Coordinates of C-alpha atoms and ligand atoms in Angstrom, one line a residue:
M1 CA 26.4 -2.1 5.1
L2 CA 23.5 -0.4 5.9
P3 CA 22.7 3.4 6.3
T4 CA 22.2 5.0 8.8
R5 CA 20.1 8.5 10.4
K6 CA 23.5 10.7 9.6
D7 CA 24.2 9.4 5.7
F8 CA 20.2 11.3 4.9
P9 CA 19.0 14.5 4.7
E10 CA 18.8 15.8 8.5
D11 CA 15.8 16.4 8.1
F12 CA 14.0 13.4 6.4
V13 CA 11.8 10.9 7.5
F14 CA 12.2 7.0 8.3
G15 CA 8.7 4.7 8.8
A16 CA 7.7 2.4 10.1
A17 CA 3.9 0.4 8.0
T18 CA 1.2 -1.3 9.1
S19 CA -2.6 -1.8 7.6
S20 CA -5.8 -2.4 9.6
Y21 CA -7.0 -5.2 8.7
Q22 CA -4.2 -6.6 8.5
I23 CA -3.2 -6.7 12.1
E24 CA -5.9 -5.3 13.5
G25 CA -7.8 -8.1 14.4
H26 CA -11.5 -6.9 12.4
G27 CA -13.7 -9.7 14.9
F28 CA -13.1 -6.4 17.5
G29 CA -14.2 -3.5 18.7
G30 CA -17.9 -3.6 16.4
A31 CA -16.4 -3.7 13.2
G32 CA -18.1 -4.6 10.6
R33 CA -18.3 -6.9 8.3
T34 CA -15.2 -6.3 5.2
H35 CA -14.9 -7.9 1.3
W36 CA -12.0 -9.3 2.1
D37 CA -14.2 -12.1 5.3
D38 CA -16.6 -12.9 2.5
F39 CA -13.5 -13.4 0.0
A40 CA -11.1 -15.7 2.0
A41 CA -14.8 -17.2 3.1
T42 CA -14.5 -18.5 -0.1
P43 CA -12.8 -22.1 -0.7
G44 CA -9.3 -21.5 -3.0
N45 CA -8.8 -17.5 -2.6
V46 CA -6.3 -17.5 1.2
V47 CA -4.0 -20.4 2.3
G48 CA -6.0 -21.7 4.5
A49 CA -9.3 -20.2 4.1
E50 CA -7.5 -17.6 7.1
H51 CA -9.0 -14.1 7.3
G52 CA -8.5 -11.4 9.5
Q53 CA -10.0 -12.2 12.6
I54 CA -7.7 -12.0 15.2
A55 CA -5.1 -11.5 12.6
C56 CA -1.7 -9.7 15.5
D57 CA -5.1 -8.4 17.7
H58 CA -2.9 -5.3 17.2
Y59 CA -6.4 -4.4 18.7
H60 CA -5.8 -4.5 22.3
R61 CA -1.9 -4.6 21.9
M62 CA -1.6 -1.2 20.7
D63 CA 0.7 -0.3 23.9
E64 CA 3.1 -2.8 23.2
D65 CA 2.5 -1.5 19.9
L66 CA 3.6 1.6 19.9
D67 CA 6.2 0.6 22.5
L68 CA 7.8 -1.3 20.0
L69 CA 7.9 1.6 17.2
A70 CA 9.2 4.0 19.9
A71 CA 11.6 1.8 20.5
L72 CA 12.1 1.3 16.7
N73 CA 13.5 4.8 16.9
V74 CA 11.3 5.8 13.5
D75 CA 10.6 9.3 13.3
A76 CA 6.5 8.3 11.8
Y77 CA 3.8 5.2 11.4
R78 CA 2.3 5.1 8.2
F79 CA -1.4 3.5 9.7
S80 CA -4.5 2.5 7.7
T81 CA -8.2 3.7 9.3
S82 CA -10.8 0.4 8.1
W83 CA -13.6 1.7 6.3
A84 CA -15.6 -1.0 8.2
R85 CA -14.3 -0.6 11.8
V86 CA -15.7 3.9 11.7
M87 CA -18.6 3.2 9.4
P88 CA -20.0 -0.2 9.2
D89 CA -22.8 -0.3 6.6
G90 CA -20.0 1.9 5.0
T91 CA -22.8 4.5 5.2
G92 CA -24.4 6.8 7.9
A93 CA -23.6 5.8 11.5
V94 CA -20.8 5.3 12.3
N95 CA -19.1 3.3 14.9
Q96 CA -17.9 5.1 18.1
D97 CA -15.9 2.7 19.9
G98 CA -14.7 2.5 15.9
L99 CA -13.1 6.0 16.7
D100 CA -12.3 6.3 19.6
F101 CA -10.0 3.3 18.8
Y102 CA -7.9 5.5 15.6
D103 CA -8.4 8.5 18.4
R104 CA -6.0 6.5 21.1
L105 CA -4.0 5.4 18.4
V106 CA -2.7 9.5 17.4
D107 CA -2.6 10.1 20.9
G108 CA -0.4 7.3 21.6
L109 CA 1.8 7.5 18.9
L110 CA 1.9 12.1 19.6
E111 CA 2.5 11.2 23.5
R112 CA 6.2 8.8 21.7
G113 CA 7.3 11.6 19.4
I114 CA 5.9 9.9 16.5
K115 CA 4.5 11.4 13.2
P116 CA 1.3 9.8 12.6
A117 CA 1.3 9.5 8.3
A118 CA -2.6 8.0 7.7
T119 CA -3.8 5.6 5.2
L120 CA -8.0 5.7 5.0
Y121 CA -9.0 3.2 2.9
H122 CA -6.1 -0.1 2.6
W123 CA -8.3 -2.4 0.8
E124 CA -10.8 -3.7 3.6
L125 CA -14.2 -2.4 1.6
P126 CA -17.5 -3.0 4.6
S127 CA -19.6 -5.9 3.0
A128 CA -22.2 -3.3 2.5
L129 CA -20.9 -1.3 -0.3
A130 CA -20.0 -4.7 -1.8
D131 CA -23.2 -5.2 -2.3
Q132 CA -24.0 -1.9 -4.4
G133 CA -21.0 -2.7 -7.0
G134 CA -18.7 -1.8 -4.4
W135 CA -16.1 -0.2 -6.3
R136 CA -18.3 -0.6 -9.5
N137 CA -20.7 2.0 -8.7
R138 CA -19.9 5.1 -9.2
D139 CA -21.7 5.8 -5.9
I140 CA -18.2 5.6 -3.7
A141 CA -16.6 8.9 -4.3
N142 CA -19.5 10.1 -2.3
W143 CA -19.3 7.0 0.5
M144 CA -15.5 8.0 0.2
A145 CA -16.1 11.1 0.4
D146 CA -18.1 10.7 4.1
F147 CA -16.2 8.2 5.5
T148 CA -13.3 10.6 5.0
T149 CA -15.1 13.4 6.6
A150 CA -16.4 11.2 9.6
I151 CA -13.5 9.5 10.4
M152 CA -10.8 13.4 9.9
G153 CA -13.8 14.7 11.9
R154 CA -11.8 13.0 14.5
I155 CA -8.6 12.0 13.9
G156 CA -7.2 15.0 10.7
D157 CA -6.5 17.7 13.3
R158 CA -3.3 16.2 14.9
V159 CA -2.6 13.4 12.0
W160 CA 0.4 14.4 10.5
S161 CA -0.4 12.9 7.3
A162 CA -3.1 11.5 5.2
A163 CA -3.1 9.3 2.3
P164 CA -6.7 8.4 1.0
I165 CA -6.1 4.7 -0.6
N166 CA -3.1 2.5 -0.4
E167 CA -2.5 1.0 -3.7
P168 CA -4.8 1.6 -7.7
W169 CA -3.7 -0.8 -8.8
C170 CA -4.4 -3.7 -6.1
V171 CA -7.4 -2.3 -5.5
G172 CA -8.9 -1.8 -9.3
W173 CA -6.0 -4.0 -11.3
L174 CA -5.8 -7.5 -8.9
S175 CA -8.9 -7.2 -8.1
H176 CA -11.1 -7.3 -10.3
F177 CA -9.3 -8.3 -13.0
M178 CA -6.9 -10.8 -11.8
G179 CA -9.2 -12.2 -9.6
A180 CA -5.9 -12.9 -7.3
H181 CA -8.0 -9.9 -4.7
A182 CA -11.8 -9.6 -2.9
P183 CA -13.9 -9.0 -3.9
G184 CA -12.2 -11.6 -6.7
L185 CA -13.4 -10.4 -10.1
R186 CA -12.1 -11.3 -13.4
D187 CA -13.9 -9.5 -15.2
I188 CA -12.7 -6.4 -17.6
R189 CA -15.7 -3.8 -18.1
A190 CA -15.7 -4.4 -13.7
T191 CA -11.9 -3.4 -14.3
A192 CA -11.8 -0.2 -16.5
R193 CA -15.1 1.3 -13.8
A194 CA -13.2 0.1 -10.9
M195 CA -9.7 2.0 -12.0
H196 CA -11.4 5.2 -12.9
H197 CA -13.7 4.9 -10.0
I198 CA -11.0 4.6 -7.5
L199 CA -9.0 8.0 -9.5
L200 CA -12.2 9.2 -8.1
A201 CA -12.9 8.8 -4.9
H202 CA -9.7 9.4 -4.2
G203 CA -10.4 13.0 -4.9
T204 CA -13.1 13.5 -3.3
S205 CA -11.3 11.9 0.0
I206 CA -9.1 15.3 -0.6
Q207 CA -11.8 17.5 -1.2
A208 CA -13.4 16.5 2.3
M209 CA -9.5 17.1 3.8
R210 CA -9.4 20.9 2.2
A211 CA -12.8 21.3 3.3
L212 CA -12.0 20.1 7.5
G213 CA -8.8 22.2 7.2
M214 CA -5.7 19.8 7.0
K215 CA -2.9 19.4 5.3
N216 CA 0.3 17.5 4.6
L217 CA -2.1 14.9 1.6
G218 CA -1.1 12.7 -0.7
A219 CA -1.2 9.6 -2.8
V220 CA 0.0 6.4 -2.3
C221 CA 0.5 3.7 -5.6
N222 CA 2.5 1.5 -6.4
L223 CA 5.3 0.2 -8.6
E224 CA 6.9 -2.6 -10.5
W225 CA 9.7 -2.4 -12.7
A226 CA 8.4 -4.2 -16.2
T227 CA 11.3 -5.1 -17.6
P228 CA 11.8 -7.3 -21.6
A229 CA 11.6 -11.0 -21.4
N230 CA 13.7 -10.7 -24.8
D231 CA 15.3 -8.3 -27.6
S232 CA 12.6 -8.2 -29.4
E233 CA 10.5 -5.7 -29.9
A234 CA 7.7 -8.2 -29.0
A235 CA 8.5 -8.4 -25.7
K236 CA 9.1 -4.3 -25.4
Q237 CA 5.6 -2.8 -26.2
A238 CA 4.3 -5.9 -23.9
A239 CA 6.3 -4.4 -21.3
A240 CA 5.0 -1.3 -22.1
T241 CA 2.1 -2.2 -21.8
Y242 CA 2.4 -3.9 -18.2
D243 CA 3.8 -0.7 -18.1
A244 CA 1.5 1.2 -18.2
I245 CA -1.3 -0.6 -16.8
Y246 CA 0.8 -1.0 -13.7
N247 CA 2.4 2.1 -13.0
R248 CA 1.4 4.3 -15.5
F249 CA -2.3 4.6 -15.1
F250 CA -3.0 6.1 -11.9
L251 CA 0.3 8.7 -11.6
S252 CA -1.0 10.4 -15.0
G253 CA -4.1 10.0 -14.3
M254 CA -4.1 12.2 -11.1
F255 CA -0.9 14.9 -12.2
K256 CA -1.6 14.6 -16.0
G257 CA -5.0 14.3 -16.5
K258 CA -5.2 11.4 -19.2
Y259 CA -4.7 7.9 -18.7
P260 CA -2.2 6.6 -21.5
D261 CA -3.2 5.2 -25.2
Q262 CA -1.7 1.6 -23.9
V263 CA -4.1 1.3 -21.3
L264 CA -7.2 3.0 -23.4
A265 CA -6.3 0.7 -26.0
G266 CA -8.6 -2.5 -24.0
L267 CA -10.5 -0.2 -21.3
E268 CA -11.9 2.8 -23.0
P269 CA -14.8 0.9 -24.3
H270 CA -15.7 0.2 -20.9
L271 CA -15.3 3.2 -18.8
P272 CA -17.7 5.2 -17.7
T273 CA -20.1 7.3 -20.1
G274 CA -18.5 11.7 -19.2
W275 CA -14.9 9.7 -17.6
Q276 CA -13.1 12.4 -19.3
D277 CA -15.0 15.2 -17.4
D278 CA -13.6 13.9 -13.6
F279 CA -10.3 14.8 -14.2
P280 CA -11.2 18.1 -12.1
T281 CA -12.2 16.2 -8.9
I282 CA -9.4 13.2 -9.8
M283 CA -6.7 16.3 -10.1
S284 CA -7.4 17.8 -7.1
P285 CA -3.4 18.9 -6.1
V286 CA -2.0 17.2 -3.3
D287 CA 1.0 17.8 -1.1
W288 CA 3.3 14.6 -1.7
C289 CA 3.5 11.1 -3.6
G290 CA 4.4 7.5 -2.2
L291 CA 5.9 5.3 -3.9
N292 CA 5.5 2.0 -2.6
Y293 CA 8.2 -0.8 -4.3
Y294 CA 8.8 -4.2 -4.1
T295 CA 10.0 -6.5 -7.0
R296 CA 10.3 -6.4 -10.9
T297 CA 8.2 -8.3 -13.4
L298 CA 9.6 -9.7 -16.7
V299 CA 6.9 -9.2 -20.1
D300 CA 7.1 -11.1 -23.0
H301 CA 4.1 -11.0 -26.0
D302 CA 1.2 -13.3 -25.4
N303 CA -1.0 -13.9 -28.6
G304 CA -4.4 -14.4 -26.3
P305 CA -6.7 -11.1 -26.1
W306 CA -5.5 -8.0 -24.9
P307 CA -3.3 -6.9 -22.8
H308 CA -1.1 -9.1 -24.9
Y309 CA 1.9 -9.6 -22.2
T310 CA 2.9 -12.5 -19.8
Q311 CA 4.9 -12.4 -17.3
S312 CA 7.4 -13.9 -15.6
R313 CA 10.0 -14.4 -13.0
G314 CA 13.9 -14.1 -13.7
D315 CA 17.3 -15.4 -12.1
L316 CA 18.1 -12.8 -8.9
P317 CA 17.8 -13.7 -5.8
K318 CA 14.2 -14.0 -4.7
T319 CA 12.4 -12.7 -1.3
Y320 CA 9.5 -16.1 0.2
L321 CA 7.3 -15.2 -2.2
E322 CA 9.7 -15.3 -5.4
W323 CA 9.7 -12.0 -5.7
E324 CA 13.1 -10.7 -7.3
I325 CA 15.0 -8.5 -5.0
Y326 CA 15.6 -5.0 -7.9
P327 CA 17.0 -2.6 -6.2
K328 CA 17.5 -0.3 -9.2
G329 CA 13.6 -0.3 -9.7
L330 CA 13.1 1.5 -7.0
T331 CA 16.6 4.4 -7.7
D332 CA 14.4 4.5 -11.7
F333 CA 10.7 5.0 -10.2
L334 CA 11.8 7.6 -7.6
I335 CA 14.3 9.5 -10.3
R336 CA 10.9 8.7 -13.6
T337 CA 8.1 9.6 -11.6
Q338 CA 9.6 13.2 -10.4
Q339 CA 10.5 13.8 -13.7
D340 CA 7.0 12.0 -15.8
Y341 CA 4.7 13.3 -12.6
T342 CA 5.3 14.7 -9.9
G343 CA 8.7 17.6 -10.0
D344 CA 9.1 19.3 -7.5
L345 CA 6.5 17.7 -4.9
P346 CA 7.9 15.2 -2.4
L347 CA 8.1 11.9 -2.8
Y348 CA 8.4 9.3 0.1
V349 CA 9.2 5.4 0.1
T350 CA 6.1 4.4 1.8
E351 CA 6.7 1.2 2.0
N352 CA 9.2 -1.5 1.1
G353 CA 10.3 -4.4 2.5
L354 CA 10.0 -8.5 1.6
A355 CA 8.8 -11.6 3.2
L356 CA 11.2 -14.3 4.6
E357 CA 10.3 -17.7 6.8
D358 CA 11.7 -15.9 9.3
P359 CA 11.2 -19.0 11.8
I360 CA 12.4 -18.6 15.1
K361 CA 14.9 -20.4 16.9
N362 CA 15.9 -20.2 20.7
G363 CA 14.0 -16.9 20.8
T364 CA 15.0 -15.4 18.0
I365 CA 15.1 -14.7 14.5
D366 CA 18.0 -14.3 12.5
D367 CA 16.4 -12.1 10.2
Q368 CA 20.4 -11.5 7.9
A369 CA 18.5 -11.4 4.5
R370 CA 16.2 -8.6 5.6
I371 CA 19.2 -6.4 7.0
D372 CA 20.9 -7.2 3.5
F373 CA 17.7 -6.2 1.7
V374 CA 16.6 -2.8 3.1
S375 CA 19.9 -1.4 2.8
S376 CA 20.0 -2.0 -1.1
H377 CA 17.1 0.3 -1.0
L378 CA 18.1 2.5 1.2
T379 CA 21.4 2.9 -1.1
A380 CA 18.7 3.3 -4.0
V381 CA 16.8 5.5 -2.4
Q382 CA 20.4 8.1 -2.1
D383 CA 21.3 6.9 -5.3
A384 CA 18.2 8.9 -6.8
I385 CA 18.9 11.9 -3.9
V386 CA 21.3 12.3 -5.7
A387 CA 20.3 12.2 -8.8
G388 CA 17.7 15.2 -7.8
A389 CA 15.1 12.7 -6.7
P390 CA 13.5 15.8 -4.0
V391 CA 12.5 12.2 -1.8
K392 CA 11.8 12.7 1.7
G393 CA 11.2 9.8 3.7
Y394 CA 11.2 6.2 3.5
F395 CA 8.6 3.4 5.1
Q396 CA 9.3 0.0 6.5
W397 CA 6.8 -2.7 5.3
S398 CA 6.9 -3.7 8.4
L399 CA 6.7 -3.5 11.5
L400 CA 4.7 -6.4 12.2
D401 CA 4.1 -10.0 10.7
N402 CA 1.5 -10.2 10.0
Y403 CA -2.0 -11.2 7.4
E404 CA -1.0 -11.2 4.3
W405 CA -4.0 -11.4 2.1
A406 CA -4.6 -14.4 0.1
C407 CA -1.4 -16.1 1.1
G408 CA -2.4 -15.3 4.8
Y409 CA -0.6 -15.6 7.5
A410 CA 2.5 -18.3 6.8
P411 CA 5.2 -14.9 5.0
R412 CA 6.2 -12.9 7.6
F413 CA 7.5 -8.6 6.5
G414 CA 7.3 -8.0 10.3
L415 CA 10.3 -6.3 11.8
V416 CA 8.6 -7.9 14.7
Y417 CA 8.2 -11.5 14.6
V418 CA 4.7 -12.3 15.9
D419 CA 3.5 -16.0 17.4
F420 CA -0.1 -16.1 15.6
E421 CA -1.0 -19.0 18.3
T422 CA -0.1 -16.7 20.9
L423 CA 0.7 -13.6 19.5
Q424 CA 4.1 -12.8 21.0
R425 CA 5.4 -10.4 19.8
T426 CA 9.5 -11.3 19.2
P427 CA 11.8 -8.0 17.3
K428 CA 13.9 -9.2 14.7
S429 CA 17.9 -8.9 14.1
S430 CA 16.4 -6.4 12.4
Y431 CA 14.2 -4.9 14.0
Q432 CA 17.7 -4.2 15.9
A433 CA 19.6 -2.8 13.2
L434 CA 16.9 -0.5 12.2
A435 CA 16.5 0.5 15.2
N436 CA 20.3 1.6 15.6
A437 CA 20.2 3.4 11.2
F438 CA 17.6 5.1 12.7
A439 CA 18.8 6.5 16.1
R440 CA 19.0 10.1 16.1
Ligands
LIG501 O1 1.0 -6.8 2.6 C1 0.8 -6.4 1.0 C2 0.1 -4.3 2.0 O2 -1.1 -4.3 2.5 C3 0.2 -3.1 0.3 N1 1.7 -3.2 -0.4 C4 1.7 -4.9 -0.1 C5 2.3 -5.4 0.8 C6 3.0 -7.3 0.4 O3 2.7 -7.3 0.0

């Protein structure tokens, strides 16, 4: 049974999430080139070399999409602001059309009674900054502060919440160690620098927003539960290393002012000189912490070089992307985050959802599997609240089917189906179920 609004505390926030490059259409409105355009244009990186030039054409269909949000009965909408749309060259001149676009978005949300929850950076780094080393270059902390001031100087007086960087693990490890996302590097030194600079830029961005007088600022980390693949001590150690890199590095930096030993074992020789001195900035106080949660992984020891682990999927039911469905991981992460890092700080599930194939038949999409997924994860949130975790909201990923990065447009995460030929929107059965559950 899908839990409903009445099963949660009175002030619990229900929301839906998207991101700029995945829905807007970067070919419109004067947005600059991004490293995702470059990555996608390189054969082999993205399924079908698909890119975000049109995406869902949200740039031109914003009102229709905001109406869909309103009819979904959400309290809040988590969106992101494209750096390359606001500052096409990454620094310097701002694109007035870009600022106007986000201004209209925020006002459109407020007119519909929906809280605007902004994320500044959701991965579309301007190519001009990638040319200068992107996240490997320490200057990105200042570039990020300038971008923050430019966009929040315009909309910061009206957003309900703001967080600097979506999913630091993806920006750092997935993109610089695994090479799976732009800029597609597989380089341990680049990884160490990127991961540290991401945290530094998080801190400078928070400080820039405080200087503007903004409140309700947070951080958003994605977490993946690491289960040892067997009972061996070696597998347990491997899972602990995986957990430290993926789930503890960023939270530990922001909330404890140190990095886990298991991560330093591999990355310390490659961190920039004086990294320890950056923690006062990295630890700039935040008002909440957001967790994005999707799945778990099995981890075993590997004899190769650090980090000495190998990863596989287990035998739980899986989504279209072969991600195992493991709601208990969400409960455990919420409790652990409070106990180990954030204490009384409000926690939000800032993303949770699943990809399905979602074929459209006779104009309808029956995605009962999505309703079941949301049910089990909302129940997992309730379990965490009962255990004492201060969880204050849940955001469903995603409002619309969209550009799923290196996997292109085939994995459909939306509550609303998007026909990528006609760009027509069709609410799925999950949309109606959630609209009923979120109704006031
Ligand atoms: O689509 C992504 C999103 O951009 C970040 N979090 C995970 C989602 C699903 O993979």
